Short mmCIF file of C-alpha atoms in Angstrom, two decimals:
data_model
loop_
_atom_site.label_atom_id
_atom_site.label_comp_id
_atom_site.label_asym_id
_atom_site.label_seq_id
_atom_site.Cartn_x
_atom_site.Cartn_y
_atom_site.Cartn_z
CA MET A 35 104.51 79.56 55.54
CA SER A 36 101.31 81.08 56.91
CA THR A 37 99.83 79.37 59.96
CA ARG A 38 96.77 79.99 62.08
CA THR A 39 97.40 80.81 65.74
CA ASP A 40 95.33 79.63 68.70
CA PHE A 41 96.02 82.07 71.54
CA ARG A 42 93.30 82.11 74.22
CA LEU A 43 93.35 84.78 76.91
CA TYR A 44 91.34 84.36 80.13
CA HIS A 45 90.61 87.24 82.56
CA ALA A 46 89.21 86.89 86.07
CA ASN A 47 89.52 88.71 89.37
CA ALA A 48 89.90 85.48 91.38
CA LEU A 49 92.63 82.85 91.09
CA GLU A 50 90.11 80.16 92.00
CA VAL A 51 88.08 80.98 88.88
CA LEU A 52 91.15 80.87 86.66
CA ALA A 53 92.27 77.56 88.20
CA GLY A 54 88.77 76.13 87.56
CA LEU A 55 89.00 77.15 83.90
CA LEU A 56 92.41 75.49 83.64
CA ALA A 57 91.12 72.32 85.33
CA ALA A 58 88.22 72.15 82.87
CA GLU A 59 90.56 72.53 79.90
CA LEU A 60 92.80 69.73 81.18
CA ARG A 61 89.93 67.29 80.69
CA THR A 62 90.18 67.76 76.91
CA PRO A 63 92.89 65.62 75.29
CA VAL A 64 95.26 67.23 72.79
CA ALA A 65 94.98 65.92 69.25
CA GLY A 66 98.21 64.37 68.04
CA GLN A 67 99.93 64.47 71.43
CA PRO A 68 101.05 61.21 73.08
CA LEU A 69 98.80 60.20 75.94
CA LEU A 70 101.66 60.14 78.45
CA ALA A 71 103.23 63.43 77.36
CA PRO A 72 103.25 65.86 80.31
CA GLU A 73 101.19 69.02 80.27
CA VAL A 74 103.39 72.12 80.53
CA VAL A 75 102.27 74.88 82.90
CA LEU A 76 104.11 78.19 83.30
CA ILE A 77 103.98 79.68 86.80
CA PRO A 78 105.59 82.78 88.35
CA GLN A 79 107.10 81.04 91.42
CA VAL A 80 107.25 77.73 93.32
CA ALA A 81 104.59 78.77 95.84
CA MET A 82 102.06 79.07 93.02
CA ARG A 83 102.90 75.53 91.93
CA ARG A 84 101.94 74.06 95.30
CA TRP A 85 98.63 75.91 95.40
CA LEU A 86 97.77 75.11 91.79
CA GLN A 87 98.61 71.42 92.20
CA ALA A 88 96.36 71.20 95.27
CA THR A 89 93.53 72.98 93.45
CA LEU A 90 93.78 70.73 90.38
CA ALA A 91 93.96 67.64 92.58
CA GLN A 92 90.78 68.73 94.32
CA ALA A 93 89.04 69.14 90.95
CA HIS A 94 90.25 65.89 89.37
CA GLY A 95 91.08 63.70 92.36
CA VAL A 96 94.74 63.65 91.28
CA ALA A 97 97.25 66.07 89.77
CA ALA A 98 99.99 64.16 87.97
CA ASN A 99 102.12 64.35 84.83
CA LEU A 100 102.29 68.14 85.02
CA GLU A 101 105.55 69.92 84.23
CA PHE A 102 105.82 73.32 85.88
CA LEU A 103 108.26 75.85 84.43
CA THR A 104 108.97 79.51 85.02
CA PRO A 105 108.66 81.77 81.96
CA GLY A 106 112.44 82.11 81.86
CA GLU A 107 112.93 78.34 81.81
CA PHE A 108 110.44 78.00 78.95
CA VAL A 109 112.19 80.72 76.95
CA GLN A 110 115.55 79.01 77.52
CA ARG A 111 114.09 75.72 76.29
CA ALA A 112 112.69 77.38 73.16
CA LEU A 113 116.01 79.10 72.42
CA ASP A 114 118.06 75.93 72.92
CA ALA A 115 115.77 73.98 70.57
CA ASN A 116 115.79 76.53 67.76
CA VAL A 117 118.78 78.89 68.00
CA PRO A 118 122.49 77.92 67.94
CA GLY A 119 124.50 78.63 71.07
CA ALA A 120 122.88 76.33 73.64
CA GLY A 121 124.97 76.34 76.82
CA GLU A 122 127.02 79.35 75.69
CA ASP A 123 124.81 82.14 77.06
CA LEU A 124 126.49 84.83 79.11
CA ASP A 125 124.47 84.08 82.24
CA ALA A 126 124.34 86.10 85.45
CA ALA A 127 127.24 84.29 87.16
CA ALA A 128 129.54 84.57 84.13
CA LEU A 129 128.55 88.22 83.71
CA HIS A 130 129.52 88.94 87.33
CA TRP A 131 133.01 87.50 86.80
CA ARG A 132 133.49 89.30 83.48
CA VAL A 133 132.50 92.66 84.92
CA HIS A 134 134.88 92.06 87.84
CA ALA A 135 137.70 91.31 85.39
CA ALA A 136 136.80 94.43 83.38
CA LEU A 137 137.10 96.62 86.49
CA ALA A 138 140.66 95.30 86.91
CA ASP A 139 141.62 95.96 83.26
CA PRO A 140 143.97 98.98 83.21
CA ALA A 141 143.34 99.74 79.53
CA LEU A 142 139.59 99.98 80.07
CA MET A 143 139.70 101.85 83.38
CA ARG A 144 142.07 104.52 81.99
CA GLN A 145 139.41 105.68 79.53
CA PRO A 146 137.70 108.96 80.48
CA LEU A 147 134.23 107.42 80.62
CA MET A 148 135.39 105.10 83.38
CA ARG A 149 136.64 107.93 85.61
CA PRO A 150 133.69 107.76 88.10
CA LEU A 151 134.11 104.00 88.56
CA ARG A 152 137.86 104.35 88.90
CA ALA A 153 137.45 107.06 91.54
CA TYR A 154 135.00 104.89 93.50
CA LEU A 155 137.39 101.92 93.48
CA ASP A 156 140.43 104.03 94.37
CA ALA A 157 138.57 105.50 97.36
CA GLY A 158 138.19 102.02 98.83
CA ALA A 159 141.39 100.41 97.62
CA ALA A 160 141.96 98.84 101.04
CA ASP A 161 138.71 96.88 100.81
CA PRO A 162 139.25 93.76 98.64
CA LEU A 163 135.47 93.21 98.35
CA ARG A 164 134.71 96.67 96.96
CA ALA A 165 135.40 95.76 93.34
CA TRP A 166 133.50 92.46 93.65
CA SER A 167 130.44 94.16 95.17
CA LEU A 168 130.45 96.85 92.47
CA ALA A 169 130.78 94.18 89.79
CA GLY A 170 127.75 92.42 91.22
CA GLU A 171 125.60 95.55 91.08
CA LEU A 172 126.67 96.35 87.52
CA ALA A 173 126.14 92.74 86.41
CA GLN A 174 122.67 92.74 87.95
CA ALA A 175 121.75 95.88 85.99
CA LEU A 176 123.06 94.41 82.72
CA GLU A 177 121.18 91.16 83.43
CA LYS A 178 117.93 93.13 83.73
CA TYR A 179 118.72 94.90 80.45
CA LYS A 180 118.90 91.49 78.75
CA ALA A 181 115.28 90.89 79.74
CA TRP A 182 113.77 94.38 79.46
CA ARG A 183 116.10 96.48 77.26
CA ARG A 184 117.30 94.17 74.56
CA ASP A 185 117.42 97.06 72.09
CA TRP A 186 119.88 98.94 74.31
CA LEU A 187 122.38 96.08 74.43
CA LEU A 188 122.22 95.39 70.71
CA GLY A 189 122.52 99.11 69.98
CA TRP A 190 125.55 99.40 72.24
CA GLU A 191 127.21 96.51 70.43
CA ALA A 192 126.56 98.33 67.15
CA GLY A 193 128.36 101.43 68.47
CA GLN A 194 125.43 103.52 69.66
CA ASP A 195 125.73 105.90 72.65
CA PRO A 196 129.51 106.40 72.44
CA ARG A 197 129.44 108.66 75.54
CA GLU A 198 127.56 106.14 77.71
CA PRO A 199 129.81 104.35 80.29
CA GLN A 200 127.48 101.35 80.43
CA ALA A 201 127.78 100.95 76.64
CA LEU A 202 131.56 100.88 76.88
CA LEU A 203 131.44 98.35 79.71
CA TRP A 204 128.95 96.14 77.87
CA ARG A 205 131.02 96.08 74.67
CA HIS A 206 134.00 95.03 76.77
CA VAL A 207 132.29 92.18 78.66
CA ALA A 208 130.10 90.89 75.79
CA ALA A 209 132.97 90.86 73.28
CA GLY A 210 130.76 89.54 70.49
CA GLY A 211 129.86 86.35 72.36
CA ALA A 212 126.50 84.61 72.65
CA HIS A 213 124.04 86.06 75.12
CA ARG A 214 120.30 85.90 75.74
CA ALA A 215 119.42 89.24 74.12
CA ARG A 216 121.09 88.27 70.86
CA ARG A 217 119.57 84.79 70.84
CA ILE A 218 116.06 86.14 71.50
CA THR A 219 116.50 88.48 68.55
CA ALA A 220 117.50 85.54 66.34
CA TYR A 221 114.54 83.50 67.60
CA LEU A 222 111.94 86.21 67.01
CA ASP A 223 113.38 87.04 63.59
CA GLY A 224 113.16 83.39 62.61
CA PHE A 225 109.87 82.31 64.20
CA GLY A 226 107.96 85.38 65.39
CA GLY A 227 106.29 86.41 62.14
CA ASP A 228 103.04 85.06 60.72
CA ASP A 229 104.83 83.76 57.62
CA ALA A 230 107.94 82.46 59.45
CA SER A 231 108.92 78.86 59.94
CA LEU A 232 107.40 76.93 62.84
CA PRO A 233 109.57 76.62 65.97
CA GLN A 234 110.57 73.15 67.10
CA GLY A 235 110.49 71.51 70.52
CA LEU A 236 107.42 73.35 71.84
CA PRO A 237 104.43 71.54 73.39
CA ARG A 238 101.18 71.20 71.48
CA ARG A 239 99.36 72.81 74.41
CA LEU A 240 100.75 75.33 76.88
CA PHE A 241 99.16 76.81 80.00
CA ALA A 242 100.53 80.09 81.38
CA PHE A 243 99.00 80.76 84.80
CA ALA A 244 99.17 84.13 86.60
CA ILE A 245 102.42 85.29 84.97
CA LEU A 246 102.20 89.08 85.18
CA ASN A 247 105.64 90.59 85.63
CA VAL A 248 107.33 89.33 82.46
CA SER A 249 109.06 91.41 79.81
CA PRO A 250 107.53 91.97 76.35
CA ASP A 251 110.31 89.82 74.85
CA VAL A 252 109.46 86.87 77.09
CA LEU A 253 105.78 87.30 76.22
CA ARG A 254 106.63 87.33 72.49
CA VAL A 255 108.55 84.05 72.78
CA ILE A 256 105.74 82.42 74.76
CA ALA A 257 103.22 83.59 72.15
CA THR A 258 105.09 81.76 69.37
CA GLN A 259 103.82 78.50 70.89
CA ALA A 260 100.34 79.47 69.63
CA ARG A 261 101.66 78.92 66.09
CA VAL A 262 102.27 75.20 66.75
CA GLY A 263 99.41 74.48 69.16
CA THR A 264 97.12 76.14 71.68
CA LEU A 265 98.25 78.71 74.23
CA HIS A 266 96.04 79.31 77.27
CA LEU A 267 97.05 82.45 79.16
CA TYR A 268 95.28 82.99 82.52
CA VAL A 269 95.57 86.56 83.78
CA PRO A 270 94.31 87.65 87.22
CA SER A 271 92.98 91.20 87.07
CA GLN A 272 91.60 93.07 90.07
CA THR A 273 89.26 95.15 87.90
CA ARG A 274 86.59 94.14 85.42
CA ASP A 275 87.57 96.87 82.93
CA TYR A 276 90.73 97.57 81.02
CA TRP A 277 93.18 99.36 83.32
CA GLY A 278 96.29 99.67 81.17
CA ASP A 279 95.55 103.42 81.13
CA LEU A 280 95.73 103.73 84.92
CA GLN A 281 97.37 107.00 85.97
CA ARG A 282 100.29 106.72 88.36
CA ARG A 283 100.22 108.32 91.79
CA ARG A 284 103.24 110.58 92.29
CA GLY A 285 104.51 112.47 95.31
CA GLY A 286 101.54 111.50 97.46
CA LEU A 287 99.21 113.44 95.15
CA ASP A 288 96.19 111.89 93.49
CA ASP A 289 96.83 112.49 89.78
CA GLY A 290 94.36 109.87 88.65
CA GLY A 291 91.22 111.99 88.59
CA GLY A 292 89.25 110.01 91.19
CA GLU A 293 91.00 106.67 90.71
CA ASN A 294 91.13 103.92 93.35
CA PRO A 295 94.09 104.80 95.62
CA LEU A 296 95.17 101.19 96.23
CA LEU A 297 95.22 100.48 92.51
CA GLN A 298 97.26 103.64 91.93
CA ALA A 299 99.76 102.90 94.68
CA TRP A 300 100.34 99.17 94.08
CA GLY A 301 99.14 98.47 90.55
CA ALA A 302 102.03 99.81 88.45
CA ALA A 303 103.43 96.42 87.35
CA GLY A 304 99.98 94.99 86.61
CA ARG A 305 98.99 98.11 84.73
CA ASP A 306 102.07 97.91 82.51
CA PHE A 307 101.37 94.25 81.74
CA MET A 308 97.72 94.96 80.94
CA ALA A 309 98.85 97.76 78.63
CA VAL A 310 101.12 95.31 76.80
CA LEU A 311 98.26 92.80 76.40
CA GLY A 312 95.64 95.39 75.53
CA GLY A 313 97.82 97.27 73.05
CA TYR A 314 97.98 94.24 70.69
CA GLU A 315 101.43 95.37 69.53
CA VAL A 316 103.44 92.70 71.33
CA VAL A 317 100.92 89.83 71.18
CA HIS A 318 97.42 89.47 69.80
CA PRO A 319 95.09 86.92 71.43
CA ASP A 320 92.65 85.16 69.12
CA VAL A 321 90.00 84.61 71.82
CA GLU A 322 89.36 86.52 75.06
CA ILE A 323 87.26 84.98 77.85
CA ARG A 324 86.21 86.78 81.04
CA GLY A 325 85.22 85.12 84.32
CA ASP A 326 84.73 88.09 86.61
CA ALA A 327 82.47 88.32 89.66
CA ASP A 328 81.88 91.12 92.14
CA PRO A 329 83.52 89.96 95.42
CA LEU A 330 80.51 91.23 97.41
CA GLU A 331 78.17 88.93 95.49
CA GLY A 332 79.88 85.74 96.66
CA GLY A 333 79.14 83.80 99.80
CA GLY A 334 81.37 82.43 102.51
CA ALA A 335 82.21 83.12 106.10
CA LEU A 336 83.78 86.51 105.37
CA HIS A 337 81.13 87.72 102.92
CA GLY A 338 80.61 91.45 103.31
CA GLY A 339 83.76 91.92 105.42
CA LEU A 340 86.30 94.66 105.06
CA LEU A 341 88.54 92.63 102.72
CA ARG A 342 85.65 91.85 100.35
CA ARG A 343 84.69 95.53 100.32
CA LEU A 344 88.22 96.57 99.40
CA GLN A 345 88.27 93.95 96.64
CA SER A 346 84.91 95.18 95.35
CA ASP A 347 86.18 98.76 95.23
CA LEU A 348 89.17 97.55 93.19
CA PHE A 349 86.88 95.54 90.94
CA HIS A 350 84.77 98.62 90.12
CA ARG A 351 87.74 101.07 90.28
CA ARG A 352 85.93 103.15 92.84
CA PRO A 353 87.79 106.12 94.34
CA SER A 354 88.04 106.77 98.07
CA PRO A 355 84.63 107.44 99.62
CA PRO A 356 83.89 111.14 100.23
CA PRO A 357 83.89 112.44 103.82
CA ALA A 358 80.13 112.97 103.58
CA PRO A 359 78.29 109.89 102.16
CA THR A 360 76.28 110.49 99.00
CA ALA A 361 73.07 108.77 98.02
CA ASP A 362 74.43 107.52 94.69
CA ASP A 363 77.42 105.74 96.28
CA PRO A 364 76.50 102.02 96.62
CA ARG A 365 78.79 101.71 99.64
CA THR A 366 76.39 103.76 101.73
CA ARG A 367 73.81 100.98 101.47
CA LEU A 368 76.11 98.28 102.87
CA PRO A 369 75.49 97.06 106.43
CA ALA A 370 77.82 98.22 109.17
CA LEU A 371 81.05 96.24 109.57
CA ARG A 372 81.20 93.78 112.44
CA ARG A 373 83.59 94.76 115.19
CA ASP A 374 85.04 91.23 115.18
CA ASP A 375 85.54 91.13 111.39
CA PRO A 376 88.68 88.96 110.90
CA SER A 377 89.03 89.41 107.14
CA LEU A 378 91.78 92.07 107.32
CA GLN A 379 94.12 92.31 110.31
CA VAL A 380 97.32 94.21 111.09
CA HIS A 381 99.65 92.95 113.85
CA ALA A 382 102.76 94.75 115.11
CA CYS A 383 105.39 92.27 116.35
CA HIS A 384 108.85 93.08 117.71
CA THR A 385 110.69 89.91 116.57
CA ARG A 386 110.36 87.26 113.87
CA LEU A 387 109.68 84.64 116.54
CA ARG A 388 106.81 86.72 117.85
CA GLU A 389 105.48 87.16 114.28
CA LEU A 390 105.26 83.39 113.89
CA GLN A 391 103.67 82.93 117.31
CA VAL A 392 100.96 85.48 116.54
CA LEU A 393 100.43 83.93 113.10
CA HIS A 394 100.06 80.47 114.68
CA ASP A 395 97.51 81.66 117.21
CA GLN A 396 95.48 83.58 114.63
CA LEU A 397 95.43 80.62 112.23
CA ARG A 398 94.38 78.23 114.98
CA ALA A 399 91.52 80.58 115.86
CA LEU A 400 90.41 80.70 112.21
CA PHE A 401 90.53 76.90 111.91
CA ASP A 402 88.17 76.67 114.90
CA ASP A 403 85.92 79.53 113.75
CA PRO A 404 82.33 78.19 113.39
CA ARG A 405 81.59 80.78 110.69
CA PHE A 406 83.55 78.63 108.22
CA ASP A 407 81.33 75.85 106.90
CA PRO A 408 83.06 73.59 105.94
CA PRO A 409 85.90 74.46 108.35
CA LEU A 410 88.97 76.23 107.02
CA GLN A 411 91.82 73.78 106.28
CA PRO A 412 95.61 74.37 106.46
CA ARG A 413 95.95 73.51 102.76
CA GLU A 414 93.78 76.54 101.97
CA VAL A 415 96.20 78.97 103.65
CA ALA A 416 99.22 80.60 102.02
CA VAL A 417 101.63 82.67 104.12
CA LEU A 418 103.78 85.11 102.15
CA ALA A 419 107.04 86.75 103.25
CA PRO A 420 109.55 88.90 101.32
CA ASP A 421 112.37 86.62 102.55
CA ILE A 422 111.42 83.36 104.23
CA ASP A 423 114.96 82.27 105.17
CA PRO A 424 115.24 84.27 108.46
CA TYR A 425 112.06 82.58 109.74
CA LEU A 426 113.21 79.00 109.15
CA PRO A 427 114.95 78.48 112.54
CA TYR A 428 111.67 79.21 114.37
CA LEU A 429 109.16 77.43 112.13
CA ASP A 430 109.34 73.97 113.63
CA ALA A 431 109.40 75.29 117.19
CA VAL A 432 106.20 77.28 116.64
CA PHE A 433 104.22 75.27 114.09
CA GLY A 434 105.52 71.89 115.17
CA GLY A 435 103.81 72.26 118.55
CA ARG A 436 107.00 72.28 120.62
CA GLY A 437 107.41 74.45 123.66
CA ARG A 438 103.77 75.53 123.86
CA ALA A 439 102.51 75.64 127.42
CA ASP A 440 98.97 76.58 126.42
CA ALA A 441 97.01 73.34 126.14
CA SER A 442 94.47 74.91 123.79
CA PHE A 443 97.18 75.28 121.16
CA HIS A 444 98.90 71.96 121.56
CA GLN A 445 97.97 70.72 118.08
CA ALA A 446 100.63 71.23 115.43
CA ILE A 447 99.73 72.99 112.18
CA PRO A 448 101.10 71.17 109.11
CA TYR A 449 103.18 73.36 106.83
CA ALA A 450 105.49 73.25 103.83
CA VAL A 451 108.09 75.83 102.85
CA ALA A 452 108.61 77.08 99.30
CA ASP A 453 111.25 79.41 97.82
CA ALA A 454 113.71 78.89 100.69
CA SER A 455 117.42 79.13 99.98
CA PRO A 456 119.06 75.67 99.63
CA LEU A 457 121.63 76.73 102.25
CA ALA A 458 119.13 78.18 104.75
CA GLY A 459 118.54 74.85 106.50
CA GLU A 460 122.16 73.62 106.35
CA PRO A 461 124.17 74.74 109.40
CA LEU A 462 127.38 73.25 108.03
CA ALA A 463 127.07 75.25 104.81
CA GLU A 464 126.49 78.44 106.81
CA VAL A 465 129.61 77.82 108.90
CA PHE A 466 131.63 77.07 105.75
CA LEU A 467 130.58 80.37 104.16
CA ARG A 468 131.49 82.26 107.32
CA LEU A 469 134.92 80.61 107.35
CA LEU A 470 135.46 81.68 103.75
CA GLY A 471 134.78 85.26 104.83
CA LEU A 472 137.33 85.20 107.69
CA PRO A 473 140.19 86.88 105.78
CA VAL A 474 138.12 90.04 105.17
CA ALA A 475 135.94 89.95 108.32
CA ARG A 476 136.26 92.06 111.45
CA PHE A 477 135.85 89.22 113.89
CA GLY A 478 134.81 90.56 117.27
CA LEU A 479 134.30 88.58 120.44
CA ALA A 480 130.56 88.05 119.88
CA GLU A 481 131.03 86.80 116.30
CA THR A 482 133.83 84.48 117.39
CA LEU A 483 131.76 82.97 120.21
CA ASP A 484 128.77 82.53 117.89
CA LEU A 485 130.91 80.63 115.42
CA LEU A 486 132.48 78.43 118.08
CA ALA A 487 129.03 77.66 119.54
CA SER A 488 127.59 76.51 116.22
CA PRO A 489 126.83 72.73 116.28
CA PRO A 490 129.07 71.77 113.33
CA LEU A 491 132.16 73.27 115.03
CA ALA A 492 131.20 72.31 118.57
#
């Protein structure tokens, strides 16, 4: 069965532009789809969902009947609808337990390939958590292989790499059962080709917004939706040109031949994804649409500031400016930076509480800044942190307006938290987990007093 695909790829260097393109496409109804069927949007994380919902609501007056999924959730849905073995996948939790059981299997651990692991466990035989922690690290590595190195796992099951310890361990824990790598292979073999059957259970229209760090296998599964409907893939790209050929920066040396240093240092994941898209070996878009704009050509309160200049250098892939300005460098014709330019700031804070206090004061100053017309609103601000959980105990005290003696900052700043651990705001759950760890904990006086002073126990 030969079918025509409808895979549309959108590039832009601003998320606002991509969100505007998505909002415009939402106005067009899908032929043959029930009017009340939800639109499916793939997003990289929950924080992106909040921002995208607010942006779409601003464009349409309301944002409703939208189903947001991560790429992994969409792949799982496609596999369950088309490949036998739903609910039988060897997931991360099951893999952790199986690896832990394998490390306790005498027959496996006596094999010569397992000698390094056996020596590590024997060196810490008095620590009951040593084997469990090692099992977690090994399971995490195997879980990543299921997403990025499917060929390794399937090759190991077929007997390849007989001198590889990981291959021996994987054959032991997989034991011929169902797992994601095998099911993805079955799915792509059955539905990935141009002449293959059409997959079932996929939406007639799919939006994939700002998903960059996904494996080629996940991208292949997502692309099969274009065989049954229309796939709109929105890709933010800092540069206007193809940069899948970006040279890495190694050892602090500039190996890129005059490449932008920020792009070299921080653009590895984006470069790899652009190489996958631009190589046309994994997926092949039918239509490519660009919506780029030089950041220095836009308006706004921070137009021409340091941040816009950095973004413009990324956009044009300009290298670092030479020590002596040259006449042909367009940066030499820019006006001098203002000494009070707030577009890029670095603050050194000694505690998390102080970080939040400085953030609060800086945001309040920006909300009252007359250079913003219309004024900057809290809904337009996103605060990112590698791990938000340690900041949760201080959030309400700082942003809720409590305990502030300064009358100029009495007004609370509304906020919402995304990606927090479900247990982070539950004191009783924290106490319960600490009690579970008592048998293997070294409970000193300070830890004991902290536990006794916790509200659930007090």
